Amino acid sequence: MVTDNAGGDAAVDGRTETPTERADRNFNELLQELRVAQTGVQILFAFLLTLPFTQNFARITEQQRTVYLGTLIATALATSCLIAPVSRHRLLFRRRRKPELVDEGSRLAIAGLAFLLVAVVGSVYLVFDVVVDTGVAAVVAGAIGAWLVLIWYVLPLLQRRKLPREDPGRVTRS
């Protein structure tokens, strides 16, 4: 009998992989996901890094400056978390640590997305505060933040609760 990683019939999803093959696949999937997130973070980071060198930056309020700096820090932290799995992989290359790299990379990706969420909310707040006013900025940034929390964390966690936990020690060929 061949079973998949979640204990189901492998014929259903077509996967008959060893733990090493599964770790390789999981790591490749993680890298693809990180590429998507990194692109957005890098664009946001580059934009934020250029703002202080514009003429109008000197006119922002102290509160706006604080939001800007917090947003910049959140973006830097998101960048570090989303790039860290690649660095860790390079430094631990050929050390037979792929399953650990997948687990650690997954945690870093989740943290990176949390920092990105803060950065997006801060950026939206800052733009609306400058263009409209502080009250509208708070409402719009709060709504965007709530939306991101919902689609990035709440809905996936609710779905995850309904799914059986994968047994990482299960051999998929028998």
PDB file of C-alpha atoms in Angstrom:
ATOM      1  CA  MET A   1       0.000   0.000   0.000  1.00  0.00           C
ATOM      2  CA  VAL A   2       1.347   3.423  -0.932  1.00  0.00           C
ATOM      3  CA  THR A   3       0.240   6.344   1.217  1.00  0.00           C
ATOM      4  CA  ASP A   4       0.747  10.050   0.877  1.00  0.00           C
ATOM      5  CA  ASN A   5       2.184  12.365   3.540  1.00  0.00           C
ATOM      6  CA  ALA A   6      -1.206  12.985   5.138  1.00  0.00           C
ATOM      7  CA  GLY A   7      -2.057   9.297   5.390  1.00  0.00           C
ATOM      8  CA  GLY A   8      -4.264   9.181   2.302  1.00  0.00           C
ATOM      9  CA  ASP A   9      -4.010   6.989  -0.740  1.00  0.00           C
ATOM     10  CA  ALA A  10      -1.065   8.166  -2.866  1.00  0.00           C
ATOM     11  CA  ALA A  11      -2.910   7.145  -6.000  1.00  0.00           C
ATOM     12  CA  VAL A  12      -5.291  10.024  -5.315  1.00  0.00           C
ATOM     13  CA  ASP A  13      -2.651  12.760  -5.423  1.00  0.00           C
ATOM     14  CA  GLY A  14       0.016  10.834  -7.329  1.00  0.00           C
ATOM     15  CA  ARG A  15       2.779  11.388  -4.783  1.00  0.00           C
ATOM     16  CA  THR A  16       5.058   8.527  -3.914  1.00  0.00           C
ATOM     17  CA  GLU A  17       8.085  10.264  -2.504  1.00  0.00           C
ATOM     18  CA  THR A  18      10.734   9.521   0.061  1.00  0.00           C
ATOM     19  CA  PRO A  19      11.222  11.889   2.995  1.00  0.00           C
ATOM     20  CA  THR A  20      14.238  13.356   1.174  1.00  0.00           C
ATOM     21  CA  GLU A  21      12.222  13.930  -1.991  1.00  0.00           C
ATOM     22  CA  ARG A  22       9.439  15.515   0.060  1.00  0.00           C
ATOM     23  CA  ALA A  23      11.934  17.828   1.784  1.00  0.00           C
ATOM     24  CA  ASP A  24      13.380  18.847  -1.587  1.00  0.00           C
ATOM     25  CA  ARG A  25       9.901  19.528  -2.992  1.00  0.00           C
ATOM     26  CA  ASN A  26       8.835  21.445   0.106  1.00  0.00           C
ATOM     27  CA  PHE A  27      11.980  23.567   0.011  1.00  0.00           C
ATOM     28  CA  ASN A  28      11.496  24.350  -3.684  1.00  0.00           C
ATOM     29  CA  GLU A  29       7.879  25.339  -3.017  1.00  0.00           C
ATOM     30  CA  LEU A  30       9.040  27.562  -0.153  1.00  0.00           C
ATOM     31  CA  LEU A  31      11.600  29.259  -2.401  1.00  0.00           C
ATOM     32  CA  GLN A  32       8.931  29.966  -5.026  1.00  0.00           C
ATOM     33  CA  GLU A  33       6.684  31.517  -2.374  1.00  0.00           C
ATOM     34  CA  LEU A  34       9.563  33.602  -1.030  1.00  0.00           C
ATOM     35  CA  ARG A  35      10.297  34.931  -4.531  1.00  0.00           C
ATOM     36  CA  VAL A  36       6.768  36.306  -4.778  1.00  0.00           C
ATOM     37  CA  ALA A  37       6.920  37.977  -1.365  1.00  0.00           C
ATOM     38  CA  GLN A  38      10.481  39.274  -1.817  1.00  0.00           C
ATOM     39  CA  THR A  39       9.594  41.121  -5.000  1.00  0.00           C
ATOM     40  CA  GLY A  40       6.883  43.123  -3.274  1.00  0.00           C
ATOM     41  CA  VAL A  41       9.023  43.797  -0.223  1.00  0.00           C
ATOM     42  CA  GLN A  42      11.994  44.925  -2.304  1.00  0.00           C
ATOM     43  CA  ILE A  43       9.869  47.364  -4.319  1.00  0.00           C
ATOM     44  CA  LEU A  44       8.326  48.792  -1.148  1.00  0.00           C
ATOM     45  CA  PHE A  45      11.733  48.984   0.562  1.00  0.00           C
ATOM     46  CA  ALA A  46      13.308  50.791  -2.399  1.00  0.00           C
ATOM     47  CA  PHE A  47      10.444  53.275  -2.470  1.00  0.00           C
ATOM     48  CA  LEU A  48      10.702  53.931   1.269  1.00  0.00           C
ATOM     49  CA  LEU A  49      14.473  54.365   1.085  1.00  0.00           C
ATOM     50  CA  THR A  50      14.114  57.114  -1.531  1.00  0.00           C
ATOM     51  CA  LEU A  51      11.436  59.144   0.289  1.00  0.00           C
ATOM     52  CA  PRO A  52      13.752  61.133   2.595  1.00  0.00           C
ATOM     53  CA  PHE A  53      15.569  62.455  -0.460  1.00  0.00           C
ATOM     54  CA  THR A  54      12.472  64.066  -1.963  1.00  0.00           C
ATOM     55  CA  GLN A  55      11.673  67.768  -1.494  1.00  0.00           C
ATOM     56  CA  ASN A  56       8.356  67.267   0.298  1.00  0.00           C
ATOM     57  CA  PHE A  57       9.730  64.859   2.901  1.00  0.00           C
ATOM     58  CA  ALA A  58      10.952  67.797   4.997  1.00  0.00           C
ATOM     59  CA  ARG A  59       7.322  68.945   5.322  1.00  0.00           C
ATOM     60  CA  ILE A  60       5.931  65.829   7.008  1.00  0.00           C
ATOM     61  CA  THR A  61       4.801  65.994  10.622  1.00  0.00           C
ATOM     62  CA  GLU A  62       6.570  64.330  13.521  1.00  0.00           C
ATOM     63  CA  GLN A  63       3.837  61.672  13.649  1.00  0.00           C
ATOM     64  CA  GLN A  64       4.243  60.974   9.930  1.00  0.00           C
ATOM     65  CA  ARG A  65       8.007  60.722  10.405  1.00  0.00           C
ATOM     66  CA  THR A  66       7.462  58.181  13.209  1.00  0.00           C
ATOM     67  CA  VAL A  67       5.093  56.130  11.031  1.00  0.00           C
ATOM     68  CA  TYR A  68       7.584  56.328   8.165  1.00  0.00           C
ATOM     69  CA  LEU A  69      10.470  55.082  10.333  1.00  0.00           C
ATOM     70  CA  GLY A  70       8.360  52.269  11.802  1.00  0.00           C
ATOM     71  CA  THR A  71       7.295  51.261   8.304  1.00  0.00           C
ATOM     72  CA  LEU A  72      10.891  51.350   7.081  1.00  0.00           C
ATOM     73  CA  ILE A  73      12.001  49.143   9.993  1.00  0.00           C
ATOM     74  CA  ALA A  74       9.134  46.696   9.376  1.00  0.00           C
ATOM     75  CA  THR A  75      10.140  46.503   5.718  1.00  0.00           C
ATOM     76  CA  ALA A  76      13.782  45.866   6.633  1.00  0.00           C
ATOM     77  CA  LEU A  77      12.701  43.111   9.030  1.00  0.00           C
ATOM     78  CA  ALA A  78      10.430  41.588   6.370  1.00  0.00           C
ATOM     79  CA  THR A  79      13.335  41.645   3.934  1.00  0.00           C
ATOM     80  CA  SER A  80      15.643  39.938   6.421  1.00  0.00           C
ATOM     81  CA  CYS A  81      13.125  37.198   7.245  1.00  0.00           C
ATOM     82  CA  LEU A  82      12.265  36.496   3.613  1.00  0.00           C
ATOM     83  CA  ILE A  83      15.908  36.319   2.508  1.00  0.00           C
ATOM     84  CA  ALA A  84      17.186  34.379   5.550  1.00  0.00           C
ATOM     85  CA  PRO A  85      16.074  30.923   4.291  1.00  0.00           C
ATOM     86  CA  VAL A  86      18.257  31.351   1.206  1.00  0.00           C
ATOM     87  CA  SER A  87      21.261  32.355   3.302  1.00  0.00           C
ATOM     88  CA  ARG A  88      20.681  29.482   5.718  1.00  0.00           C
ATOM     89  CA  HIS A  89      20.441  27.040   2.817  1.00  0.00           C
ATOM     90  CA  ARG A  90      23.726  28.265   1.360  1.00  0.00           C
ATOM     91  CA  LEU A  91      25.526  28.018   4.702  1.00  0.00           C
ATOM     92  CA  LEU A  92      24.099  24.581   5.500  1.00  0.00           C
ATOM     93  CA  PHE A  93      24.384  23.224   1.956  1.00  0.00           C
ATOM     94  CA  ARG A  94      25.144  19.480   1.826  1.00  0.00           C
ATOM     95  CA  ARG A  95      24.761  19.069   5.578  1.00  0.00           C
ATOM     96  CA  ARG A  96      21.615  16.922   5.279  1.00  0.00           C
ATOM     97  CA  ARG A  97      19.452  19.510   7.018  1.00  0.00           C
ATOM     98  CA  LYS A  98      16.776  20.077   4.364  1.00  0.00           C
ATOM     99  CA  PRO A  99      13.793  19.149   6.612  1.00  0.00           C
ATOM    100  CA  GLU A 100      15.021  21.587   9.273  1.00  0.00           C
ATOM    101  CA  LEU A 101      15.618  24.241   6.620  1.00  0.00           C
ATOM    102  CA  VAL A 102      12.043  23.799   5.405  1.00  0.00           C
ATOM    103  CA  ASP A 103      10.636  24.144   8.944  1.00  0.00           C
ATOM    104  CA  GLU A 104      12.824  27.144   9.810  1.00  0.00           C
ATOM    105  CA  GLY A 105      12.201  28.725   6.414  1.00  0.00           C
ATOM    106  CA  SER A 106       8.473  28.353   6.880  1.00  0.00           C
ATOM    107  CA  ARG A 107       8.616  30.098  10.258  1.00  0.00           C
ATOM    108  CA  LEU A 108      10.782  32.874   8.809  1.00  0.00           C
ATOM    109  CA  ALA A 109       8.372  33.302   5.887  1.00  0.00           C
ATOM    110  CA  ILE A 110       5.431  33.644   8.284  1.00  0.00           C
ATOM    111  CA  ALA A 111       7.367  36.220  10.328  1.00  0.00           C
ATOM    112  CA  GLY A 112       8.405  38.033   7.153  1.00  0.00           C
ATOM    113  CA  LEU A 113       4.800  38.233   6.013  1.00  0.00           C
ATOM    114  CA  ALA A 114       3.796  39.606   9.424  1.00  0.00           C
ATOM    115  CA  PHE A 115       6.414  42.354   9.094  1.00  0.00           C
ATOM    116  CA  LEU A 116       5.262  42.963   5.515  1.00  0.00           C
ATOM    117  CA  LEU A 117       1.700  43.337   6.785  1.00  0.00           C
ATOM    118  CA  VAL A 118       2.876  46.036   9.209  1.00  0.00           C
ATOM    119  CA  ALA A 119       4.839  47.722   6.411  1.00  0.00           C
ATOM    120  CA  VAL A 120       1.870  47.728   4.023  1.00  0.00           C
ATOM    121  CA  VAL A 121      -0.443  49.122   6.695  1.00  0.00           C
ATOM    122  CA  GLY A 122       2.129  51.785   7.612  1.00  0.00           C
ATOM    123  CA  SER A 123       2.632  52.747   3.975  1.00  0.00           C
ATOM    124  CA  VAL A 124      -1.103  53.025   3.325  1.00  0.00           C
ATOM    125  CA  TYR A 125      -1.544  55.053   6.509  1.00  0.00           C
ATOM    126  CA  LEU A 126       1.263  57.416   5.556  1.00  0.00           C
ATOM    127  CA  VAL A 127      -0.050  58.024   2.032  1.00  0.00           C
ATOM    128  CA  PHE A 128      -3.625  58.639   3.196  1.00  0.00           C
ATOM    129  CA  ASP A 129      -2.416  60.867   6.037  1.00  0.00           C
ATOM    130  CA  VAL A 130      -0.465  63.045   3.589  1.00  0.00           C
ATOM    131  CA  VAL A 131      -3.082  63.046   0.810  1.00  0.00           C
ATOM    132  CA  VAL A 132      -6.351  63.142   2.821  1.00  0.00           C
ATOM    133  CA  ASP A 133      -6.138  63.357   6.636  1.00  0.00           C
ATOM    134  CA  THR A 134      -5.254  61.369   9.745  1.00  0.00           C
ATOM    135  CA  GLY A 135      -8.787  60.101  10.423  1.00  0.00           C
ATOM    136  CA  VAL A 136      -9.260  58.684   6.947  1.00  0.00           C
ATOM    137  CA  ALA A 137      -5.725  57.287   7.078  1.00  0.00           C
ATOM    138  CA  ALA A 138      -6.506  55.404  10.282  1.00  0.00           C
ATOM    139  CA  VAL A 139      -9.741  53.943   8.892  1.00  0.00           C
ATOM    140  CA  VAL A 140      -8.265  52.883   5.551  1.00  0.00           C
ATOM    141  CA  ALA A 141      -5.050  51.494   7.063  1.00  0.00           C
ATOM    142  CA  GLY A 142      -7.080  49.649   9.702  1.00  0.00           C
ATOM    143  CA  ALA A 143      -9.339  48.153   7.036  1.00  0.00           C
ATOM    144  CA  ILE A 144      -6.356  47.094   4.915  1.00  0.00           C
ATOM    145  CA  GLY A 145      -4.685  45.599   7.993  1.00  0.00           C
ATOM    146  CA  ALA A 146      -7.834  43.684   8.933  1.00  0.00           C
ATOM    147  CA  TRP A 147      -8.180  42.398   5.361  1.00  0.00           C
ATOM    148  CA  LEU A 148      -4.563  41.207   5.268  1.00  0.00           C
ATOM    149  CA  VAL A 149      -4.864  39.505   8.657  1.00  0.00           C
ATOM    150  CA  LEU A 150      -8.006  37.771   7.415  1.00  0.00           C
ATOM    151  CA  ILE A 151      -6.634  36.471   4.099  1.00  0.00           C
ATOM    152  CA  TRP A 152      -3.038  35.844   5.196  1.00  0.00           C
ATOM    153  CA  TYR A 153      -3.656  34.315   8.627  1.00  0.00           C
ATOM    154  CA  VAL A 154      -7.235  33.789   9.814  1.00  0.00           C
ATOM    155  CA  LEU A 155      -8.663  31.950   6.781  1.00  0.00           C
ATOM    156  CA  PRO A 156      -5.629  29.678   6.295  1.00  0.00           C
ATOM    157  CA  LEU A 157      -5.544  28.876  10.027  1.00  0.00           C
ATOM    158  CA  LEU A 158      -9.255  28.045  10.029  1.00  0.00           C
ATOM    159  CA  GLN A 159      -8.743  25.761   7.053  1.00  0.00           C
ATOM    160  CA  ARG A 160      -5.679  24.194   8.683  1.00  0.00           C
ATOM    161  CA  ARG A 161      -7.708  23.294  11.780  1.00  0.00           C
ATOM    162  CA  LYS A 162      -9.941  21.116   9.595  1.00  0.00           C
ATOM    163  CA  LEU A 163      -7.063  19.210   8.001  1.00  0.00           C
ATOM    164  CA  PRO A 164      -5.157  16.272   9.500  1.00  0.00           C
ATOM    165  CA  ARG A 165      -1.610  17.022  10.563  1.00  0.00           C
ATOM    166  CA  GLU A 166       1.052  15.559   8.280  1.00  0.00           C
ATOM    167  CA  ASP A 167       3.252  12.932   9.882  1.00  0.00           C
ATOM    168  CA  PRO A 168       6.771  14.079   8.913  1.00  0.00           C
ATOM    169  CA  GLY A 169       8.203  10.703   9.860  1.00  0.00           C
ATOM    170  CA  ARG A 170       5.902   8.696   7.601  1.00  0.00           C
ATOM    171  CA  VAL A 171       7.601   6.890   4.757  1.00  0.00           C
ATOM    172  CA  THR A 172       5.532   7.367   1.650  1.00  0.00           C
ATOM    173  CA  ARG A 173       6.540   4.144  -0.098  1.00  0.00           C
ATOM    174  CA  SER A 174       5.625   0.778   1.367  1.00  0.00           C
TER     175      SER A 174
END
